[in-house]
Coordinates of C-alpha atoms (C1' of nucleotides) in Angstrom, one line a residue:
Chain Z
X1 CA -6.4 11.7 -29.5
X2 CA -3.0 13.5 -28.6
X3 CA 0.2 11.9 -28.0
X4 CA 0.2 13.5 -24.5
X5 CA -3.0 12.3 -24.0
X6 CA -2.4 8.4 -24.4
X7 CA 0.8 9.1 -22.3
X8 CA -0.5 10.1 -19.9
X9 CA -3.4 7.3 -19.5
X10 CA -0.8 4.9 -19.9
X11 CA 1.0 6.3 -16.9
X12 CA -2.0 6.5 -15.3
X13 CA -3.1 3.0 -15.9
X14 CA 0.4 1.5 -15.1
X15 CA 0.2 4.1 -11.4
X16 CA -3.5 2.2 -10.6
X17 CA -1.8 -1.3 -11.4
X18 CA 0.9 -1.0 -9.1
X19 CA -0.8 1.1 -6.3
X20 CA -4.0 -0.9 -6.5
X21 CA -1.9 -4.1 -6.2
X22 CA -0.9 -2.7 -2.8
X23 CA -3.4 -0.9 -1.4
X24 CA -6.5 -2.4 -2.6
X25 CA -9.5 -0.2 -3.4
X26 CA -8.1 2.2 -0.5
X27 CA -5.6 4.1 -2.8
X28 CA -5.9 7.6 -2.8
X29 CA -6.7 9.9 -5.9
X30 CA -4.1 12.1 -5.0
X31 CA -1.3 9.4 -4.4
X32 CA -2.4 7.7 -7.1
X33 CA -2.1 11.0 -9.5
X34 CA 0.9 11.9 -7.5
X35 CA 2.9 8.7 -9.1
X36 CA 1.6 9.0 -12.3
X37 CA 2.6 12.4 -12.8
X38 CA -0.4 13.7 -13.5
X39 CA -2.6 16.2 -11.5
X40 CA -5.6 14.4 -10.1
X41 CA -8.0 16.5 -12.9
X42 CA -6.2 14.3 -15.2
X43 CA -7.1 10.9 -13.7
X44 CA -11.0 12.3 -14.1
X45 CA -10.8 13.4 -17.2
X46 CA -9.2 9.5 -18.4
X47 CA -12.0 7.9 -15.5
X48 CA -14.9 9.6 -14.4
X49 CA -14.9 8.1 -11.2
X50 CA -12.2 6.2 -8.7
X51 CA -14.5 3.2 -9.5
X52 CA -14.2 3.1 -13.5
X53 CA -10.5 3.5 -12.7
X54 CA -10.3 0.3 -10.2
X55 CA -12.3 -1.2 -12.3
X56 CA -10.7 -0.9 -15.4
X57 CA -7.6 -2.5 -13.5
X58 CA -9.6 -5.1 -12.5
X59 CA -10.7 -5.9 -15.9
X60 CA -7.3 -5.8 -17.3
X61 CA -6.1 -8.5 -14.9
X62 CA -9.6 -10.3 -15.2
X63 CA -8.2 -10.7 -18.7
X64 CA -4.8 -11.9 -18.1
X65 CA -6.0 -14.4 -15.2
X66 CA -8.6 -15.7 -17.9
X67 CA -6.0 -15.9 -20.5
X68 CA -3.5 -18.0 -18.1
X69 CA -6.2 -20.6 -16.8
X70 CA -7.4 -21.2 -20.6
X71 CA -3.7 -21.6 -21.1
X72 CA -3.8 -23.8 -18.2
X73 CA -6.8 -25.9 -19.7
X74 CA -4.8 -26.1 -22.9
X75 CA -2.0 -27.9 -21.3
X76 CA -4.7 -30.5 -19.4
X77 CA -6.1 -31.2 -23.1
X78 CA -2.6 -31.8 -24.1
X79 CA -1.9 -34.7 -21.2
X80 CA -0.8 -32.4 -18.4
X81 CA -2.1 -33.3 -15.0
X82 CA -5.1 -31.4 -14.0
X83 CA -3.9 -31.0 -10.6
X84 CA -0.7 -29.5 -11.0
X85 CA -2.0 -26.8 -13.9
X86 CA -4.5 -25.8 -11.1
X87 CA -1.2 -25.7 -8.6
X88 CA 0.4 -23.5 -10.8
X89 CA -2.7 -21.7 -11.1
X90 CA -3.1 -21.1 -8.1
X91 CA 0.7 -19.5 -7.7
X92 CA -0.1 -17.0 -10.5
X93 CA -3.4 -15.9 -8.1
X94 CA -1.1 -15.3 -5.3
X95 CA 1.1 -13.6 -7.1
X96 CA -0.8 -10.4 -8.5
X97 CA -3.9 -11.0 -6.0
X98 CA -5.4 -8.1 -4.6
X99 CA -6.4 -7.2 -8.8
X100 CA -7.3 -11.2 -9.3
X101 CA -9.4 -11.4 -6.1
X102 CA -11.9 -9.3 -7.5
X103 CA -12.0 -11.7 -10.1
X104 CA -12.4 -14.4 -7.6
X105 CA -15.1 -12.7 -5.5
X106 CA -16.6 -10.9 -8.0
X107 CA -17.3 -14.1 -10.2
X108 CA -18.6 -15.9 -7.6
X109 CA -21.0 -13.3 -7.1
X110 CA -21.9 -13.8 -10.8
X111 CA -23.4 -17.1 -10.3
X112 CA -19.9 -18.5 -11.3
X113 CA -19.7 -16.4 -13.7
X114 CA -22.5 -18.3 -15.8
X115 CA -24.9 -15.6 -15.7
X116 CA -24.3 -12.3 -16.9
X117 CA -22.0 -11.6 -19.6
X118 CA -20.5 -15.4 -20.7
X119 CA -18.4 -13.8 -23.0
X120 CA -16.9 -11.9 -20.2
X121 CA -13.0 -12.8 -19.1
X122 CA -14.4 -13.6 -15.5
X123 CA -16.6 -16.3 -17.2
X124 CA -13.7 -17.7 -19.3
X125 CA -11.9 -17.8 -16.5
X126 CA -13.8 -19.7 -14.1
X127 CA -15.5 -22.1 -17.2
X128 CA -11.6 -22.6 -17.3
X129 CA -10.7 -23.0 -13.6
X130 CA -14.8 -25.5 -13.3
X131 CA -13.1 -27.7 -16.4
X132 CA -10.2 -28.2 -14.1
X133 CA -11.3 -29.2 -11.5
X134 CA -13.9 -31.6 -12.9
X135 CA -10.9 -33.1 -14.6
X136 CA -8.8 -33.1 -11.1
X137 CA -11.5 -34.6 -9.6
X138 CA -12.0 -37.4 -12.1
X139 CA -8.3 -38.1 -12.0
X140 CA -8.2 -38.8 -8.0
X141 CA -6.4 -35.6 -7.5
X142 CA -9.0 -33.3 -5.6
X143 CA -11.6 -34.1 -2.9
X144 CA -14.7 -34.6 -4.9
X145 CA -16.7 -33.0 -2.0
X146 CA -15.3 -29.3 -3.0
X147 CA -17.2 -28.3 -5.5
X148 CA -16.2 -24.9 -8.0
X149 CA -18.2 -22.6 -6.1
X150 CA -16.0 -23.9 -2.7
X151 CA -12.5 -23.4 -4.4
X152 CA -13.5 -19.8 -6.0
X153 CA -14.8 -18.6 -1.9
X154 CA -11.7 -20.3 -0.3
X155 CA -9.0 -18.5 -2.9
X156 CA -11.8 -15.2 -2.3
X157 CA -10.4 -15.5 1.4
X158 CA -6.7 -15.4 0.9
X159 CA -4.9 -12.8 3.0
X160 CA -4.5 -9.4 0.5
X161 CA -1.5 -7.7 2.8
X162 CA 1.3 -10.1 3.1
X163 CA 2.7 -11.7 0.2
X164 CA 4.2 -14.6 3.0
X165 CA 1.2 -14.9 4.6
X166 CA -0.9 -15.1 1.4
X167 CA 1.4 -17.6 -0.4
X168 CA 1.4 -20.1 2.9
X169 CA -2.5 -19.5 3.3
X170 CA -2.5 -20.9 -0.5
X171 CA -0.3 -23.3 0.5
X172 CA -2.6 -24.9 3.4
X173 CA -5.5 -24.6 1.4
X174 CA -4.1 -26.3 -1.8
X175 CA -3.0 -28.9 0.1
X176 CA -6.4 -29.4 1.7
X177 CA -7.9 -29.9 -1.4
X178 CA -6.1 -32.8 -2.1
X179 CA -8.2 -36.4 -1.4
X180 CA -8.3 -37.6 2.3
X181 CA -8.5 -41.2 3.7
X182 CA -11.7 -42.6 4.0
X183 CA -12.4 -41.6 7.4
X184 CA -11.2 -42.2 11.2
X185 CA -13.3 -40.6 13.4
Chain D
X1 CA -22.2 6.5 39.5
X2 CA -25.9 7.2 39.0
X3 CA -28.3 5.0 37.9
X4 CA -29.2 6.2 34.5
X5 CA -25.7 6.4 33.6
X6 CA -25.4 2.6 34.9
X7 CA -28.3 2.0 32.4
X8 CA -27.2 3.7 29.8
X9 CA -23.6 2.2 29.7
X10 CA -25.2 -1.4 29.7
X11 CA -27.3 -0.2 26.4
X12 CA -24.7 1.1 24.8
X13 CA -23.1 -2.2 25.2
X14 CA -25.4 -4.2 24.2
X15 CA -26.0 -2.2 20.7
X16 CA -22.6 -2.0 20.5
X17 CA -22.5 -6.2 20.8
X18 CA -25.2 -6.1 18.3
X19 CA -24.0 -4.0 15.3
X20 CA -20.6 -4.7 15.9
X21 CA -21.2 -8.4 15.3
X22 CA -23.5 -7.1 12.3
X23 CA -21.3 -4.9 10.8
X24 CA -17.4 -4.5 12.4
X25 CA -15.9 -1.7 13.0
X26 CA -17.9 -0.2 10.1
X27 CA -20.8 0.9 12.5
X28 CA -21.7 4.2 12.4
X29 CA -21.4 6.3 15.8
X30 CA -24.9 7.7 15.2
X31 CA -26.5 4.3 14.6
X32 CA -25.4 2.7 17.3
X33 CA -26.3 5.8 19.6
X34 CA -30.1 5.3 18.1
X35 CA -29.7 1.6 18.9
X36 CA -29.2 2.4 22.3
X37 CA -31.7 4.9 22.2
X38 CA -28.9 7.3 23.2
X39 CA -27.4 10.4 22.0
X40 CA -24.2 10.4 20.4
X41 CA -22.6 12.8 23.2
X42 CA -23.4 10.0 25.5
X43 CA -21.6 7.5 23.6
X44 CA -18.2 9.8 24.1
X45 CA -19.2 10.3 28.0
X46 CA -18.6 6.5 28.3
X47 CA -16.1 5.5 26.2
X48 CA -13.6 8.5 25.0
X49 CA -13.4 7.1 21.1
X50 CA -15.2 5.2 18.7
X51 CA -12.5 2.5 19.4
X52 CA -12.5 2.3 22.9
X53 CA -16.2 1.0 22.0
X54 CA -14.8 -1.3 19.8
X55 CA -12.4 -2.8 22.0
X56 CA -14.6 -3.0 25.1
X57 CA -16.6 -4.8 22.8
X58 CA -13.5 -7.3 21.4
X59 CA -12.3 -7.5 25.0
X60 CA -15.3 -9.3 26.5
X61 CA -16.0 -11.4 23.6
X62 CA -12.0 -12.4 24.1
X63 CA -13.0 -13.2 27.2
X64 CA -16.0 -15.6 26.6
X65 CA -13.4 -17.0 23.6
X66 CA -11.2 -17.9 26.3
X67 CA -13.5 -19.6 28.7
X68 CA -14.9 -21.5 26.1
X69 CA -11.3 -22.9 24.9
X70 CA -10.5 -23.6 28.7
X71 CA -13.2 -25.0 29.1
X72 CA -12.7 -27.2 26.0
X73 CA -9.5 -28.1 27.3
X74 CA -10.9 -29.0 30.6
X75 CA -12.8 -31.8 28.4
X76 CA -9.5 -33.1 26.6
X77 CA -8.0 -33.7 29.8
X78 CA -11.3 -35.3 31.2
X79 CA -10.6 -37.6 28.1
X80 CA -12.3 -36.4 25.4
X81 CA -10.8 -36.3 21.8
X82 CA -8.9 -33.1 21.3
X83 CA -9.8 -32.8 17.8
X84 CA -13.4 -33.1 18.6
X85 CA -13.2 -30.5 20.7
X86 CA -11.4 -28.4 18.3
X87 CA -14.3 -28.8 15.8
X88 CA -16.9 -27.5 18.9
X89 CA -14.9 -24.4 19.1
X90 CA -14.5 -23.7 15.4
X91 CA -17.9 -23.7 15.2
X92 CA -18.1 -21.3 18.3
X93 CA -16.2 -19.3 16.4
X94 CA -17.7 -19.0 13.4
X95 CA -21.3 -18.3 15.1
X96 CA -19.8 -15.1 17.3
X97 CA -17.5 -14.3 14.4
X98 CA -17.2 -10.6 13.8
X99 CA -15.5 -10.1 17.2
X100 CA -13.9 -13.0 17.7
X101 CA -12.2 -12.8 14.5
X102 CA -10.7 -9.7 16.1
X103 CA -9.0 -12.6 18.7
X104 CA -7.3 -14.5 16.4
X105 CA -5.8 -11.8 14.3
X106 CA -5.1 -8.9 17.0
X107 CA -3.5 -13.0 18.7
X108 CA -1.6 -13.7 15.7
X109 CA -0.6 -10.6 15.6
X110 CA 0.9 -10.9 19.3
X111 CA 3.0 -13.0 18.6
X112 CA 0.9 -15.8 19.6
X113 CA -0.1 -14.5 22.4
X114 CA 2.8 -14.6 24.3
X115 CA 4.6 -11.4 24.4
X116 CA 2.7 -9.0 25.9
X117 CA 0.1 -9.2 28.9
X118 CA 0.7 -13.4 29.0
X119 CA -2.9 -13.3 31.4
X120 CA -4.9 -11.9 28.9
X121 CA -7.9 -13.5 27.8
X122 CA -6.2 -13.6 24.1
X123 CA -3.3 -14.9 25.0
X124 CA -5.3 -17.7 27.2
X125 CA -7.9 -18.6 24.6
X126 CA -4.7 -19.0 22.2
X127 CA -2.4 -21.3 25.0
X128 CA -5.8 -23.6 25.3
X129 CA -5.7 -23.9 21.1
X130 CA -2.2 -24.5 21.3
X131 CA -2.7 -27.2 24.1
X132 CA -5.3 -28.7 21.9
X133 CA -3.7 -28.6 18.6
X134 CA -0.6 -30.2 19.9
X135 CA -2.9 -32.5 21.6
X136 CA -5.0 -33.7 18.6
X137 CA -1.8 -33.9 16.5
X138 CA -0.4 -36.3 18.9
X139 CA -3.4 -38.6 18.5
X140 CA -3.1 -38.2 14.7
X141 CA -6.3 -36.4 14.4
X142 CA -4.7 -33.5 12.8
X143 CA -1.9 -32.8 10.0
X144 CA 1.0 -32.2 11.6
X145 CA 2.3 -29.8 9.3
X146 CA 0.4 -27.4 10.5
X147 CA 0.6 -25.3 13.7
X148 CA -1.0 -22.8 16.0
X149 CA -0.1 -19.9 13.5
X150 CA -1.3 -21.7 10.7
X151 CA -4.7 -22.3 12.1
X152 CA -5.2 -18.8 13.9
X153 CA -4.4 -17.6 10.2
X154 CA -6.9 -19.4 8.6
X155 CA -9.4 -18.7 11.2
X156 CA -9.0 -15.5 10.8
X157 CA -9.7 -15.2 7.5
X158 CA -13.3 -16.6 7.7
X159 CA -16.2 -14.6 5.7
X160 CA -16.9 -11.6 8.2
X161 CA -20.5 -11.2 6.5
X162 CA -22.4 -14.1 5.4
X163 CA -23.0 -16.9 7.6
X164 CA -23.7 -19.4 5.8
X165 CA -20.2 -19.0 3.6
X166 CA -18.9 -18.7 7.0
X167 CA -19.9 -21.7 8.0
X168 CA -18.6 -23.9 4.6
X169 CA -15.5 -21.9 5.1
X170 CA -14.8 -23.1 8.3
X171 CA -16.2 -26.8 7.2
X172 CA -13.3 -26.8 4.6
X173 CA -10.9 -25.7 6.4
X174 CA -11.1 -28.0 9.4
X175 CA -11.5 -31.1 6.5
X176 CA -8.6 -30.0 5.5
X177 CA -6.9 -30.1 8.7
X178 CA -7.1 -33.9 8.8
X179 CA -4.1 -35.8 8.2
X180 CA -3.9 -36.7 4.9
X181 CA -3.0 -39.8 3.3
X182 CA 0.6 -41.2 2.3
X183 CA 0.9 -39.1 -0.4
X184 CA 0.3 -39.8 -4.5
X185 CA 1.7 -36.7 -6.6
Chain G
dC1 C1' -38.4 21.0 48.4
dG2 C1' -34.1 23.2 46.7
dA3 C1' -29.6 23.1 45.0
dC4 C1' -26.1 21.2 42.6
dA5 C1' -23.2 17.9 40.5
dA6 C1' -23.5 14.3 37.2
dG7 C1' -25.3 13.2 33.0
dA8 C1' -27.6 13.7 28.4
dT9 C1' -28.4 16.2 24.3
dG10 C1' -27.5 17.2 19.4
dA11 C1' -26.1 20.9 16.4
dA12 C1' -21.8 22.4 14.9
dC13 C1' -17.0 21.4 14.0
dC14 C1' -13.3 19.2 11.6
dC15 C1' -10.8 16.2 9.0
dT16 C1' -10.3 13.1 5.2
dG17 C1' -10.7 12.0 0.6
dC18 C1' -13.5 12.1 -3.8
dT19 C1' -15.0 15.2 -7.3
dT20 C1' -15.6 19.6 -10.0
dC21 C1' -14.5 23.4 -12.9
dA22 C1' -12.5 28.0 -14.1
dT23 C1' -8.1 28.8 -15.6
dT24 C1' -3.9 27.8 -17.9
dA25 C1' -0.9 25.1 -21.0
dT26 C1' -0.1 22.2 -25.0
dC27 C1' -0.7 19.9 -29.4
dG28 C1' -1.8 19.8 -34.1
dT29 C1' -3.2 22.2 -38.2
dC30 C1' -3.5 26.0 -41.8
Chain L
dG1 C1' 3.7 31.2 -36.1
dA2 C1' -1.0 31.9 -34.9
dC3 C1' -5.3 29.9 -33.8
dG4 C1' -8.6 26.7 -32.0
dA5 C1' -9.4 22.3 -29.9
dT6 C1' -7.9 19.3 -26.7
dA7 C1' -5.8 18.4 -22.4
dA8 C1' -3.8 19.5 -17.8
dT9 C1' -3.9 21.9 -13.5
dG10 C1' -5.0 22.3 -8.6
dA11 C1' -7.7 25.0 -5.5
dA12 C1' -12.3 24.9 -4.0
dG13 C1' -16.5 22.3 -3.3
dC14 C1' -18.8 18.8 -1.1
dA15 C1' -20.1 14.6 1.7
dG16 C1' -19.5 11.2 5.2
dG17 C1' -18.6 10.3 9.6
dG18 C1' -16.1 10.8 14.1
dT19 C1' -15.7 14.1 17.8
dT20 C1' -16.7 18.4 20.8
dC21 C1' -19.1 21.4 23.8
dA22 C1' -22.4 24.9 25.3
dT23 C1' -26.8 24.1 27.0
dC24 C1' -30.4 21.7 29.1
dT25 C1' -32.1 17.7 32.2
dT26 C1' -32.3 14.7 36.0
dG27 C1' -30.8 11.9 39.9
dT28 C1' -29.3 12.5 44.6
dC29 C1' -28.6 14.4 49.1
dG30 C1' -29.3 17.7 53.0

DNA sequence: CGACAAGATGAACCCTGCTTCATTATCGTC
DNA sequence: GACGATAATGAAGCAGGGTTCATCTTGTCG
């Protein structure tokens, strides 16, 4: 392949991360080719369609989000409370969301990921994120009445715009994980 | 205004309530026109734009939001339990969702309601929430470290398609409205 | 009934945004 | 440094879907 030729994809790659982050699957070829550099005949001959280009950012933070729940996992194993690695957890999805909610929604789409593909980061991820909770739960530290399936639609359903927003709808929802009192009403 | 055109406005309405609660403001101009049993040109002799439909549509289910949180509030101050009440109208909500979800954001978005037009039925259905909310807080029915804004929010960001999901959504979200206990972590 | 204004029709228009491909430029090799 | 393969370019093609408008239809009134 020629040196221009991985330059460019990279710079295409890196233009769909940060556009994609923003906009969501509404970016435009032509903005989108525009901030790589690159004239939009470039982006299709690197992806044949605006899909395979999404989706390869989708894939690449599928991968990272898999990697830092395993990591997440790793630190449960080691003594760390279940609870707070799915806190933090949680931080890193609101951080680079609009790439990891296609995770979210797209796993639980998958059958939690269980079907198609267990190899696949989205599986890892959410085998990752079930371990979790199970533990969480065990430990007293989550409503035991939420099941995986629950936590993957309710992160699904975070707000994609506004970072504030997003972070404060994590926030409520976190926090409404957390065990209640036996019962009032 | 002659009759025809009378009925004709009233069908396009109706389909309009139809596939708009179906489908948002995805509907196509053409299918909603066959729905109605329409042409398309009569669509644009009743309502200029495609969201003029819309709104007419978001404007009367505002409306019927509104009553139904008056009237709600109406019950609190015959003595019923303002959380109670609160539940009833969630699940309003989440049955007539598509438009009303346009409520509580388009709400939330005004500022609560209260800037601009203070008498409209957004801005009504919103003061009756508020009422309640403060109302079911009071009698520690509700976490208080949550307001108006906060639960127009995470109304608003209900499942528009599946009602089911819609529904568990909505389940969560209230359980996780309920005061919660001391505090552990 | 006849006339006419109000209304309905739907094919054509236009705009936006993805995709193609003939043309041009660049890299790597002999 | 010249040649062929690989890559880049961007104007044109095309499709989806909202909107228009010249033409036809129908309700209403004298």
């Amino acid at each position: 392949m020629r040196v221009d030729a991985v330059r460019n994809r990279q710079q295409i790659v890196e233009a769909a991360r940060e556009l994609v982050a923003r906009d969501g699957d509404a970016v435009r070829m032509d903005a989108l080719a525009a901030r790589a550099g690159v004239a939009v005949g470039t982006l299709y001959r690197h992806f044949p369609t605006k899909s395979d280009l999404i989706g390869a950012v989708v894939e690449e933070s599928t991968r990272a989000l898999a990697v830092r729940a395993e990591d997440a996992l790793d630190q449960v194993r080691l003594g760390a409370s279940a609870w707070s690695q799915l806190e933090g957890l949680f931080a890193s999805i609101a951080q680079g969301y609009s790439a990891h909610r296609a995770v979210v929604t797209t796993a639980a789409l998958l059958e939690l990921g269980s079907a198609e593909d267990p190899e696949g980061s989205a599986a890892r991820a959410v085998a990752a994120m079930g371990a979790m909770v199970a533990a969480a739960q065990r430990a007293g530290d989550m409503r035991t009445d939420v099941d995986l399936a629950d936590l993957l639609m309710l992160l699904g359903q975070a707000p994609e715009r506004d970072d504030d927003r997003r972070a404060r709808y994590i926030a409520l929802v976190s926090d409404g994980l957390r065990p209640r009192p036996p019962a009032s009403s």
